[in-house]
PDB file of C-alpha atoms in Angstrom:
ATOM      1  CA  MET A   1      23.572 -30.478 -62.879  1.00 66.00           C
ATOM      2  CA  GLY A   2      21.661 -27.556 -61.812  1.00 88.00           C
ATOM      3  CA  ALA A   3      21.980 -23.810 -61.883  1.00 95.00           C
ATOM      4  CA  THR A   4      22.723 -21.491 -59.051  1.00 96.00           C
ATOM      5  CA  LEU A   5      20.836 -18.130 -58.669  1.00 97.00           C
ATOM      6  CA  HIS A   6      23.161 -16.053 -56.544  1.00 97.00           C
ATOM      7  CA  VAL A   7      21.277 -12.903 -54.913  1.00 97.00           C
ATOM      8  CA  CYS A   8      23.274 -10.158 -53.591  1.00 96.00           C
ATOM      9  CA  ILE A   9      21.739  -9.640 -50.183  1.00 95.00           C
ATOM     10  CA  THR A  10      23.875  -6.524 -48.996  1.00 93.00           C
ATOM     11  CA  CYS A  11      23.020  -4.216 -51.788  1.00 91.00           C
ATOM     12  CA  ARG A  12      21.739  -0.891 -50.457  1.00 88.00           C
ATOM     13  CA  ALA A  13      21.337   0.367 -53.902  1.00 84.00           C
ATOM     14  CA  GLY A  14      22.883   3.690 -52.895  1.00 80.00           C
ATOM     15  CA  LEU A  15      19.994   4.348 -50.268  1.00 81.00           C
ATOM     16  CA  LYS A  16      20.303   3.855 -46.542  1.00 80.00           C
ATOM     17  CA  PRO A  17      17.438   1.583 -45.495  1.00 78.00           C
ATOM     18  CA  ALA A  18      15.128   2.656 -42.633  1.00 82.00           C
ATOM     19  CA  GLU A  19      16.642   1.516 -39.139  1.00 84.00           C
ATOM     20  CA  GLY A  20      15.742  -2.075 -38.833  1.00 85.00           C
ATOM     21  CA  ALA A  21      14.397  -2.551 -42.487  1.00 88.00           C
ATOM     22  CA  PRO A  22      16.011  -5.082 -44.733  1.00 92.00           C
ATOM     23  CA  CYS A  23      18.208  -3.467 -47.671  1.00 93.00           C
ATOM     24  CA  ALA A  24      17.348  -3.585 -51.267  1.00 93.00           C
ATOM     25  CA  GLY A  25      19.312  -6.789 -51.927  1.00 95.00           C
ATOM     26  CA  ALA A  26      17.816  -8.479 -49.003  1.00 95.00           C
ATOM     27  CA  ARG A  27      14.296  -7.594 -50.285  1.00 95.00           C
ATOM     28  CA  VAL A  28      14.885  -9.142 -53.573  1.00 97.00           C
ATOM     29  CA  HIS A  29      16.085 -12.291 -51.868  1.00 97.00           C
ATOM     30  CA  GLU A  30      13.033 -12.479 -49.617  1.00 97.00           C
ATOM     31  CA  ALA A  31      10.592 -12.000 -52.819  1.00 97.00           C
ATOM     32  CA  ILE A  32      12.410 -14.715 -54.508  1.00 98.00           C
ATOM     33  CA  ASN A  33      12.425 -16.860 -51.575  1.00 96.00           C
ATOM     34  CA  ALA A  34       8.625 -16.341 -51.330  1.00 97.00           C
ATOM     35  CA  LEU A  35       8.009 -18.029 -54.651  1.00 97.00           C
ATOM     36  CA  ALA A  36       8.334 -21.673 -55.790  1.00 96.00           C
ATOM     37  CA  VAL A  37      11.766 -22.110 -57.083  1.00 96.00           C
ATOM     38  CA  PRO A  38      11.840 -23.970 -60.400  1.00 96.00           C
ATOM     39  CA  GLU A  39      13.427 -27.351 -60.541  1.00 95.00           C
ATOM     40  CA  GLY A  40      17.069 -27.446 -61.151  1.00 95.00           C
ATOM     41  CA  VAL A  41      17.576 -23.923 -59.664  1.00 97.00           C
ATOM     42  CA  THR A  42      19.338 -23.343 -56.324  1.00 97.00           C
ATOM     43  CA  VAL A  43      18.819 -19.950 -54.803  1.00 97.00           C
ATOM     44  CA  LYS A  44      22.052 -18.726 -52.735  1.00 97.00           C
ATOM     45  CA  PRO A  45      22.398 -15.355 -50.939  1.00 97.00           C
ATOM     46  CA  VAL A  46      25.756 -13.894 -51.533  1.00 96.00           C
ATOM     47  CA  GLU A  47      27.353 -10.767 -49.671  1.00 94.00           C
ATOM     48  CA  CYS A  48      28.263  -8.331 -52.546  1.00 93.00           C
ATOM     49  CA  LEU A  49      28.743  -9.139 -56.123  1.00 95.00           C
ATOM     50  CA  SER A  50      30.657  -5.814 -56.421  1.00 94.00           C
ATOM     51  CA  ALA A  51      28.126  -4.614 -59.018  1.00 93.00           C
ATOM     52  CA  CYS A  52      27.001  -1.915 -56.559  1.00 90.00           C
ATOM     53  CA  LYS A  53      26.698   0.836 -59.372  1.00 90.00           C
ATOM     54  CA  ASN A  54      23.967  -1.547 -60.981  1.00 92.00           C
ATOM     55  CA  GLY A  55      22.564  -3.192 -57.807  1.00 91.00           C
ATOM     56  CA  PRO A  56      20.606  -4.869 -56.703  1.00 96.00           C
ATOM     57  CA  SER A  57      22.424  -7.566 -58.623  1.00 97.00           C
ATOM     58  CA  ILE A  58      21.821 -11.355 -59.126  1.00 98.00           C
ATOM     59  CA  ALA A  59      23.933 -13.897 -60.943  1.00 98.00           C
ATOM     60  CA  LEU A  60      23.359 -17.257 -62.746  1.00 97.00           C
ATOM     61  CA  THR A  61      26.092 -19.909 -62.740  1.00 96.00           C
ATOM     62  CA  GLY A  62      26.321 -23.487 -63.382  1.00 94.00           C
ATOM     63  CA  PRO A  63      28.816 -26.268 -64.205  1.00 91.00           C
ATOM     64  CA  GLY A  64      29.697 -26.015 -67.995  1.00 90.00           C
ATOM     65  CA  ARG A  65      27.773 -23.058 -68.490  1.00 94.00           C
ATOM     66  CA  TRP A  66      28.449 -19.238 -69.141  1.00 96.00           C
ATOM     67  CA  SER A  67      27.752 -17.057 -65.964  1.00 97.00           C
ATOM     68  CA  TYR A  68      25.642 -13.996 -66.168  1.00 97.00           C
ATOM     69  CA  ILE A  69      25.190 -11.067 -63.783  1.00 97.00           C
ATOM     70  CA  TYR A  70      22.240  -9.013 -64.123  1.00 97.00           C
ATOM     71  CA  GLY A  71      21.173  -5.588 -62.472  1.00 96.00           C
ATOM     72  CA  PRO A  72      19.549  -3.486 -61.230  1.00 96.00           C
ATOM     73  CA  VAL A  73      16.672  -5.852 -60.394  1.00 97.00           C
ATOM     74  CA  GLY A  74      13.913  -5.094 -57.852  1.00 96.00           C
ATOM     75  CA  GLU A  75      11.634  -7.238 -55.713  1.00 95.00           C
ATOM     76  CA  ASP A  76       8.979  -6.782 -58.086  1.00 97.00           C
ATOM     77  CA  ASP A  77      11.189  -8.697 -60.425  1.00 98.00           C
ATOM     78  CA  ALA A  78      11.147 -11.984 -58.483  1.00 98.00           C
ATOM     79  CA  ALA A  79       8.825 -14.078 -60.591  1.00 98.00           C
ATOM     80  CA  VAL A  80      10.465 -12.998 -63.923  1.00 98.00           C
ATOM     81  CA  ILE A  81      14.118 -13.705 -62.418  1.00 98.00           C
ATOM     82  CA  LEU A  82      12.828 -17.154 -61.650  1.00 98.00           C
ATOM     83  CA  GLU A  83      11.508 -17.819 -65.053  1.00 97.00           C
ATOM     84  CA  GLY A  84      14.918 -16.599 -66.407  1.00 98.00           C
ATOM     85  CA  ALA A  85      16.648 -18.907 -64.070  1.00 98.00           C
ATOM     86  CA  ALA A  86      14.522 -21.807 -65.050  1.00 97.00           C
ATOM     87  CA  ALA A  87      15.512 -21.133 -68.939  1.00 97.00           C
ATOM     88  CA  TYR A  88      19.037 -20.915 -67.744  1.00 97.00           C
ATOM     89  CA  ALA A  89      19.030 -24.214 -65.973  1.00 96.00           C
ATOM     90  CA  GLY A  90      17.507 -25.936 -69.040  1.00 96.00           C
ATOM     91  CA  THR A  91      20.261 -25.243 -71.231  1.00 96.00           C
ATOM     92  CA  SER A  92      23.647 -26.976 -71.315  1.00 94.00           C
ATOM     93  CA  ASP A  93      26.002 -24.104 -71.900  1.00 95.00           C
ATOM     94  CA  GLY A  94      24.123 -21.222 -70.099  1.00 96.00           C
ATOM     95  CA  ILE A  95      23.101 -19.438 -73.364  1.00 96.00           C
ATOM     96  CA  VAL A  96      19.524 -18.943 -73.609  1.00 97.00           C
ATOM     97  CA  PRO A  97      18.325 -17.898 -77.048  1.00 96.00           C
ATOM     98  CA  TRP A  98      17.819 -14.041 -77.133  1.00 95.00           C
ATOM     99  CA  ARG A  99      14.007 -14.154 -77.802  1.00 94.00           C
ATOM    100  CA  GLU A 100      13.570 -16.569 -74.917  1.00 95.00           C
ATOM    101  CA  ARG A 101      15.214 -14.240 -72.397  1.00 96.00           C
ATOM    102  CA  PRO A 102      13.155 -12.074 -70.022  1.00 97.00           C
ATOM    103  CA  ALA A 103      13.194  -8.568 -71.271  1.00 97.00           C
ATOM    104  CA  LEU A 104      14.867  -7.824 -67.808  1.00 97.00           C
ATOM    105  CA  PHE A 105      17.685  -9.991 -68.572  1.00 97.00           C
ATOM    106  CA  ARG A 106      18.122  -8.639 -72.269  1.00 96.00           C
ATOM    107  CA  LYS A 107      18.346  -5.041 -70.667  1.00 96.00           C
ATOM    108  CA  ASN A 108      20.075  -5.446 -67.490  1.00 97.00           C
ATOM    109  CA  VAL A 109      22.906  -7.690 -68.313  1.00 96.00           C
ATOM    110  CA  ILE A 110      26.100  -6.344 -66.433  1.00 96.00           C
ATOM    111  CA  ALA A 111      28.500  -8.971 -67.619  1.00 97.00           C
ATOM    112  CA  ARG A 112      28.910 -12.555 -68.488  1.00 97.00           C
ATOM    113  CA  LEU A 113      31.973 -15.112 -68.120  1.00 96.00           C
ATOM    114  CA  PRO A 114      32.996 -18.099 -70.033  1.00 94.00           C
ATOM    115  CA  ALA A 115      32.259 -21.576 -68.427  1.00 89.00           C
ATOM    116  CA  MET A 116      35.017 -22.455 -65.802  1.00 74.00           C
ATOM    117  CA  GLU A 117      35.613 -25.759 -67.322  1.00 56.00           C
ATOM    118  CA  ALA A 118      36.622 -23.934 -70.546  1.00 45.00           C
ATOM    119  CA  ASN A 119      39.120 -21.761 -68.588  1.00 41.00           C
ATOM    120  CA  SER A 120      41.064 -23.846 -66.235  1.00 43.00           C
TER     121      SER A 120
ATOM    122  CA  MET B   1      46.113 -24.436 -60.551  1.00 66.00           C
ATOM    123  CA  GLY B   2      46.599 -20.981 -62.494  1.00 89.00           C
ATOM    124  CA  ALA B   3      44.332 -18.242 -63.180  1.00 95.00           C
ATOM    125  CA  THR B   4      42.974 -17.266 -66.521  1.00 96.00           C
ATOM    126  CA  LEU B   5      42.899 -13.582 -67.764  1.00 97.00           C
ATOM    127  CA  HIS B   6      40.108 -13.141 -70.294  1.00 97.00           C
ATOM    128  CA  VAL B   7      40.283 -10.340 -72.768  1.00 97.00           C
ATOM    129  CA  CYS B   8      37.143  -9.238 -74.693  1.00 96.00           C
ATOM    130  CA  ILE B   9      38.800  -8.796 -78.301  1.00 95.00           C
ATOM    131  CA  THR B  10      35.359  -7.659 -79.938  1.00 93.00           C
ATOM    132  CA  CYS B  11      34.670  -4.681 -77.707  1.00 90.00           C
ATOM    133  CA  ARG B  12      34.414  -1.341 -79.951  1.00 88.00           C
ATOM    134  CA  ALA B  13      33.763   0.680 -76.911  1.00 84.00           C
ATOM    135  CA  GLY B  14      31.112   2.723 -78.610  1.00 80.00           C
ATOM    136  CA  LEU B  15      33.327   3.662 -81.332  1.00 81.00           C
ATOM    137  CA  LYS B  16      33.624   2.145 -84.935  1.00 80.00           C
ATOM    138  CA  PRO B  17      37.155   1.503 -85.480  1.00 79.00           C
ATOM    139  CA  ALA B  18      38.733   2.698 -88.896  1.00 83.00           C
ATOM    140  CA  GLU B  19      38.589   0.396 -91.783  1.00 85.00           C
ATOM    141  CA  GLY B  20      41.080  -2.665 -91.299  1.00 85.00           C
ATOM    142  CA  ALA B  21      41.971  -1.277 -87.737  1.00 89.00           C
ATOM    143  CA  PRO B  22      41.507  -3.583 -84.851  1.00 92.00           C
ATOM    144  CA  CYS B  23      38.652  -2.581 -82.334  1.00 93.00           C
ATOM    145  CA  ALA B  24      39.509  -1.364 -78.849  1.00 93.00           C
ATOM    146  CA  GLY B  25      39.219  -4.795 -77.242  1.00 95.00           C
ATOM    147  CA  ALA B  26      41.574  -6.504 -79.916  1.00 95.00           C
ATOM    148  CA  ARG B  27      44.041  -3.601 -78.993  1.00 95.00           C
ATOM    149  CA  VAL B  28      44.013  -4.244 -75.436  1.00 97.00           C
ATOM    150  CA  HIS B  29      44.597  -8.009 -76.198  1.00 97.00           C
ATOM    151  CA  GLU B  30      47.571  -7.258 -78.480  1.00 97.00           C
ATOM    152  CA  ALA B  31      49.090  -4.970 -75.710  1.00 97.00           C
ATOM    153  CA  ILE B  32      49.035  -7.550 -73.247  1.00 98.00           C
ATOM    154  CA  ASN B  33      50.258 -10.277 -75.669  1.00 96.00           C
ATOM    155  CA  ALA B  34      53.142  -7.947 -76.310  1.00 97.00           C
ATOM    156  CA  LEU B  35      54.359  -8.282 -72.621  1.00 97.00           C
ATOM    157  CA  ALA B  36      55.640 -11.033 -70.658  1.00 96.00           C
ATOM    158  CA  VAL B  37      52.607 -13.159 -68.921  1.00 96.00           C
ATOM    159  CA  PRO B  38      53.339 -13.872 -65.401  1.00 96.00           C
ATOM    160  CA  GLU B  39      53.920 -17.423 -64.343  1.00 95.00           C
ATOM    161  CA  GLY B  40      50.359 -19.041 -63.308  1.00 95.00           C
ATOM    162  CA  VAL B  41      48.486 -16.865 -65.588  1.00 97.00           C
ATOM    163  CA  THR B  42      46.854 -17.706 -69.164  1.00 97.00           C
ATOM    164  CA  VAL B  43      45.491 -15.061 -71.608  1.00 97.00           C
ATOM    165  CA  LYS B  44      42.628 -16.268 -73.478  1.00 97.00           C
ATOM    166  CA  PRO B  45      40.600 -13.981 -75.967  1.00 97.00           C
ATOM    167  CA  VAL B  46      36.946 -14.155 -75.586  1.00 96.00           C
ATOM    168  CA  GLU B  47      34.190 -12.693 -77.760  1.00 94.00           C
ATOM    169  CA  CYS B  48      31.928 -10.285 -75.771  1.00 93.00           C
ATOM    170  CA  LEU B  49      31.853 -10.424 -71.961  1.00 95.00           C
ATOM    171  CA  SER B  50      28.520  -8.557 -72.152  1.00 94.00           C
ATOM    172  CA  ALA B  51      30.026  -5.696 -70.432  1.00 93.00           C
ATOM    173  CA  CYS B  52      29.624  -3.218 -73.364  1.00 90.00           C
ATOM    174  CA  LYS B  53      28.750  -0.348 -71.328  1.00 90.00           C
ATOM    175  CA  ASN B  54      31.860  -0.617 -69.522  1.00 92.00           C
ATOM    176  CA  GLY B  55      34.022  -1.941 -72.224  1.00 91.00           C
ATOM    177  CA  PRO B  56      36.787  -2.924 -73.189  1.00 96.00           C
ATOM    178  CA  SER B  57      36.676  -5.252 -70.301  1.00 97.00           C
ATOM    179  CA  ILE B  58      38.643  -8.088 -69.062  1.00 98.00           C
ATOM    180  CA  ALA B  59      38.008 -10.949 -66.460  1.00 98.00           C
ATOM    181  CA  LEU B  60      39.951 -13.017 -63.994  1.00 97.00           C
ATOM    182  CA  THR B  61      38.997 -16.682 -63.074  1.00 96.00           C
ATOM    183  CA  GLY B  62      40.299 -19.630 -61.575  1.00 94.00           C
ATOM    184  CA  PRO B  63      39.448 -22.894 -60.044  1.00 91.00           C
ATOM    185  CA  GLY B  64      38.116 -22.251 -56.448  1.00 90.00           C
ATOM    186  CA  ARG B  65      38.456 -18.638 -56.895  1.00 94.00           C
ATOM    187  CA  TRP B  66      36.082 -15.580 -56.985  1.00 96.00           C
ATOM    188  CA  SER B  67      35.781 -14.434 -60.695  1.00 97.00           C
ATOM    189  CA  TYR B  68      36.415 -10.643 -61.321  1.00 97.00           C
ATOM    190  CA  ILE B  69      35.344  -8.497 -64.297  1.00 97.00           C
ATOM    191  CA  TYR B  70      37.013  -5.163 -64.848  1.00 97.00           C
ATOM    192  CA  GLY B  71      36.485  -2.213 -67.394  1.00 96.00           C
ATOM    193  CA  PRO B  72      36.755  -0.099 -68.847  1.00 96.00           C
ATOM    194  CA  VAL B  73      40.364  -0.831 -69.492  1.00 97.00           C
ATOM    195  CA  GLY B  74      42.728   0.339 -72.257  1.00 96.00           C
ATOM    196  CA  GLU B  75      45.851  -0.745 -74.187  1.00 95.00           C
ATOM    197  CA  ASP B  76      47.969   1.284 -71.871  1.00 97.00           C
ATOM    198  CA  ASP B  77      46.811  -0.520 -68.896  1.00 98.00           C
ATOM    199  CA  ALA B  78      48.417  -3.932 -70.127  1.00 98.00           C
ATOM    200  CA  ALA B  79      51.266  -3.815 -67.529  1.00 98.00           C
ATOM    201  CA  VAL B  80      48.884  -2.953 -64.650  1.00 98.00           C
ATOM    202  CA  ILE B  81      46.442  -5.658 -65.807  1.00 98.00           C
ATOM    203  CA  LEU B  82      49.220  -8.282 -65.878  1.00 98.00           C
ATOM    204  CA  GLU B  83      50.425  -7.148 -62.455  1.00 97.00           C
ATOM    205  CA  GLY B  84      46.904  -7.551 -61.053  1.00 98.00           C
ATOM    206  CA  ALA B  85      46.518 -10.746 -62.725  1.00 98.00           C
ATOM    207  CA  ALA B  86      49.602 -12.220 -60.969  1.00 97.00           C
ATOM    208  CA  ALA B  87      48.438 -11.085 -57.613  1.00 97.00           C
ATOM    209  CA  TYR B  88      45.244 -12.842 -58.278  1.00 97.00           C
ATOM    210  CA  ALA B  89      46.915 -15.942 -59.472  1.00 97.00           C
ATOM    211  CA  GLY B  90      48.930 -15.748 -56.259  1.00 96.00           C
ATOM    212  CA  THR B  91      45.764 -16.290 -54.175  1.00 96.00           C
ATOM    213  CA  SER B  92      43.894 -19.516 -53.440  1.00 94.00           C
ATOM    214  CA  ASP B  93      40.578 -17.726 -53.413  1.00 95.00           C
ATOM    215  CA  GLY B  94      40.600 -14.960 -55.755  1.00 96.00           C
ATOM    216  CA  ILE B  95      40.696 -12.214 -53.045  1.00 96.00           C
ATOM    217  CA  VAL B  96      43.677  -9.969 -53.286  1.00 97.00           C
ATOM    218  CA  PRO B  97      44.049  -7.837 -50.197  1.00 96.00           C
ATOM    219  CA  TRP B  98      42.525  -4.371 -51.204  1.00 95.00           C
ATOM    220  CA  ARG B  99      45.644  -2.313 -50.754  1.00 95.00           C
ATOM    221  CA  GLU B 100      47.648  -4.740 -53.075  1.00 95.00           C
ATOM    222  CA  ARG B 101      45.231  -4.479 -55.937  1.00 96.00           C
ATOM    223  CA  PRO B 102      46.154  -1.977 -58.655  1.00 97.00           C
ATOM    224  CA  ALA B 103      44.247   1.281 -58.564  1.00 97.00           C
ATOM    225  CA  LEU B 104      42.745   0.291 -61.902  1.00 97.00           C
ATOM    226  CA  PHE B 105      41.151  -2.793 -60.290  1.00 97.00           C
ATOM    227  CA  ARG B 106      39.844  -0.980 -57.082  1.00 96.00           C
ATOM    228  CA  LYS B 107      38.185   1.696 -59.274  1.00 96.00           C
ATOM    229  CA  ASN B 108      36.934  -0.181 -62.397  1.00 97.00           C
ATOM    230  CA  VAL B 109      35.362  -3.492 -61.123  1.00 96.00           C
ATOM    231  CA  ILE B 110      32.199  -4.391 -62.759  1.00 96.00           C
ATOM    232  CA  ALA B 111      31.218  -7.410 -60.844  1.00 97.00           C
ATOM    233  CA  ARG B 112      32.462 -10.540 -59.155  1.00 97.00           C
ATOM    234  CA  LEU B 113      31.336 -13.906 -58.894  1.00 96.00           C
ATOM    235  CA  PRO B 114      31.592 -16.711 -55.973  1.00 94.00           C
ATOM    236  CA  ALA B 115      33.862 -19.709 -56.881  1.00 89.00           C
ATOM    237  CA  MET B 116      32.222 -22.139 -58.957  1.00 75.00           C
ATOM    238  CA  GLU B 117      33.027 -24.960 -56.652  1.00 57.00           C
ATOM    239  CA  ALA B 118      30.979 -23.337 -54.001  1.00 45.00           C
ATOM    240  CA  ASN B 119      28.032 -23.047 -56.336  1.00 41.00           C
ATOM    241  CA  SER B 120      27.316 -26.479 -57.791  1.00 43.00           C
TER     242      SER B 120
END
């Protein structure tokens, strides 16, 4: 089963966007959608991951896997985010070996959560 | 189905505990376990929620519900944490009305994640 890459599309990252311009989170989402999404990864927009202090933020989830939340990320990080998402999708438990994680993910982790299956 | 309250038991909150003394996260876990856990809530220790910059941290998860991560929390917050966990367990989607959330949860949210069922 695949992984889901959630992208917060409402994050303003503390800035008011120019009138009519997309906010910072929406720009990250657009940049990701402009690239080829790796097999096994589904991109889903989400309204607010409540990580506003560290936004824009993204999250990786998947059945049986630890979930990870990352931020801040920017539109220039789109390719790296998808690379990290592909590595995550390739695991069974969500735990990518440290050295194989993109530097962005190593540095900008906000939090992680145990697999839901183990919780309920 | 019930809610799970995950408590990070490895958080040092940036401090080295005295030799033989429990770390900050373990003390939060002990304080919670010393109280009556509300019906529908299961307390589970977890090793690192990767929210170290905002630790000690806790998380609330449950089938079909948004997950929430909070921090920093302290051992004096144990009763309030259980009160918030009970309110969370009483919802079907994990979203407790803003005014009914403990001030600790309103102020110290680190992030939230959509329900796993909606992801996969």
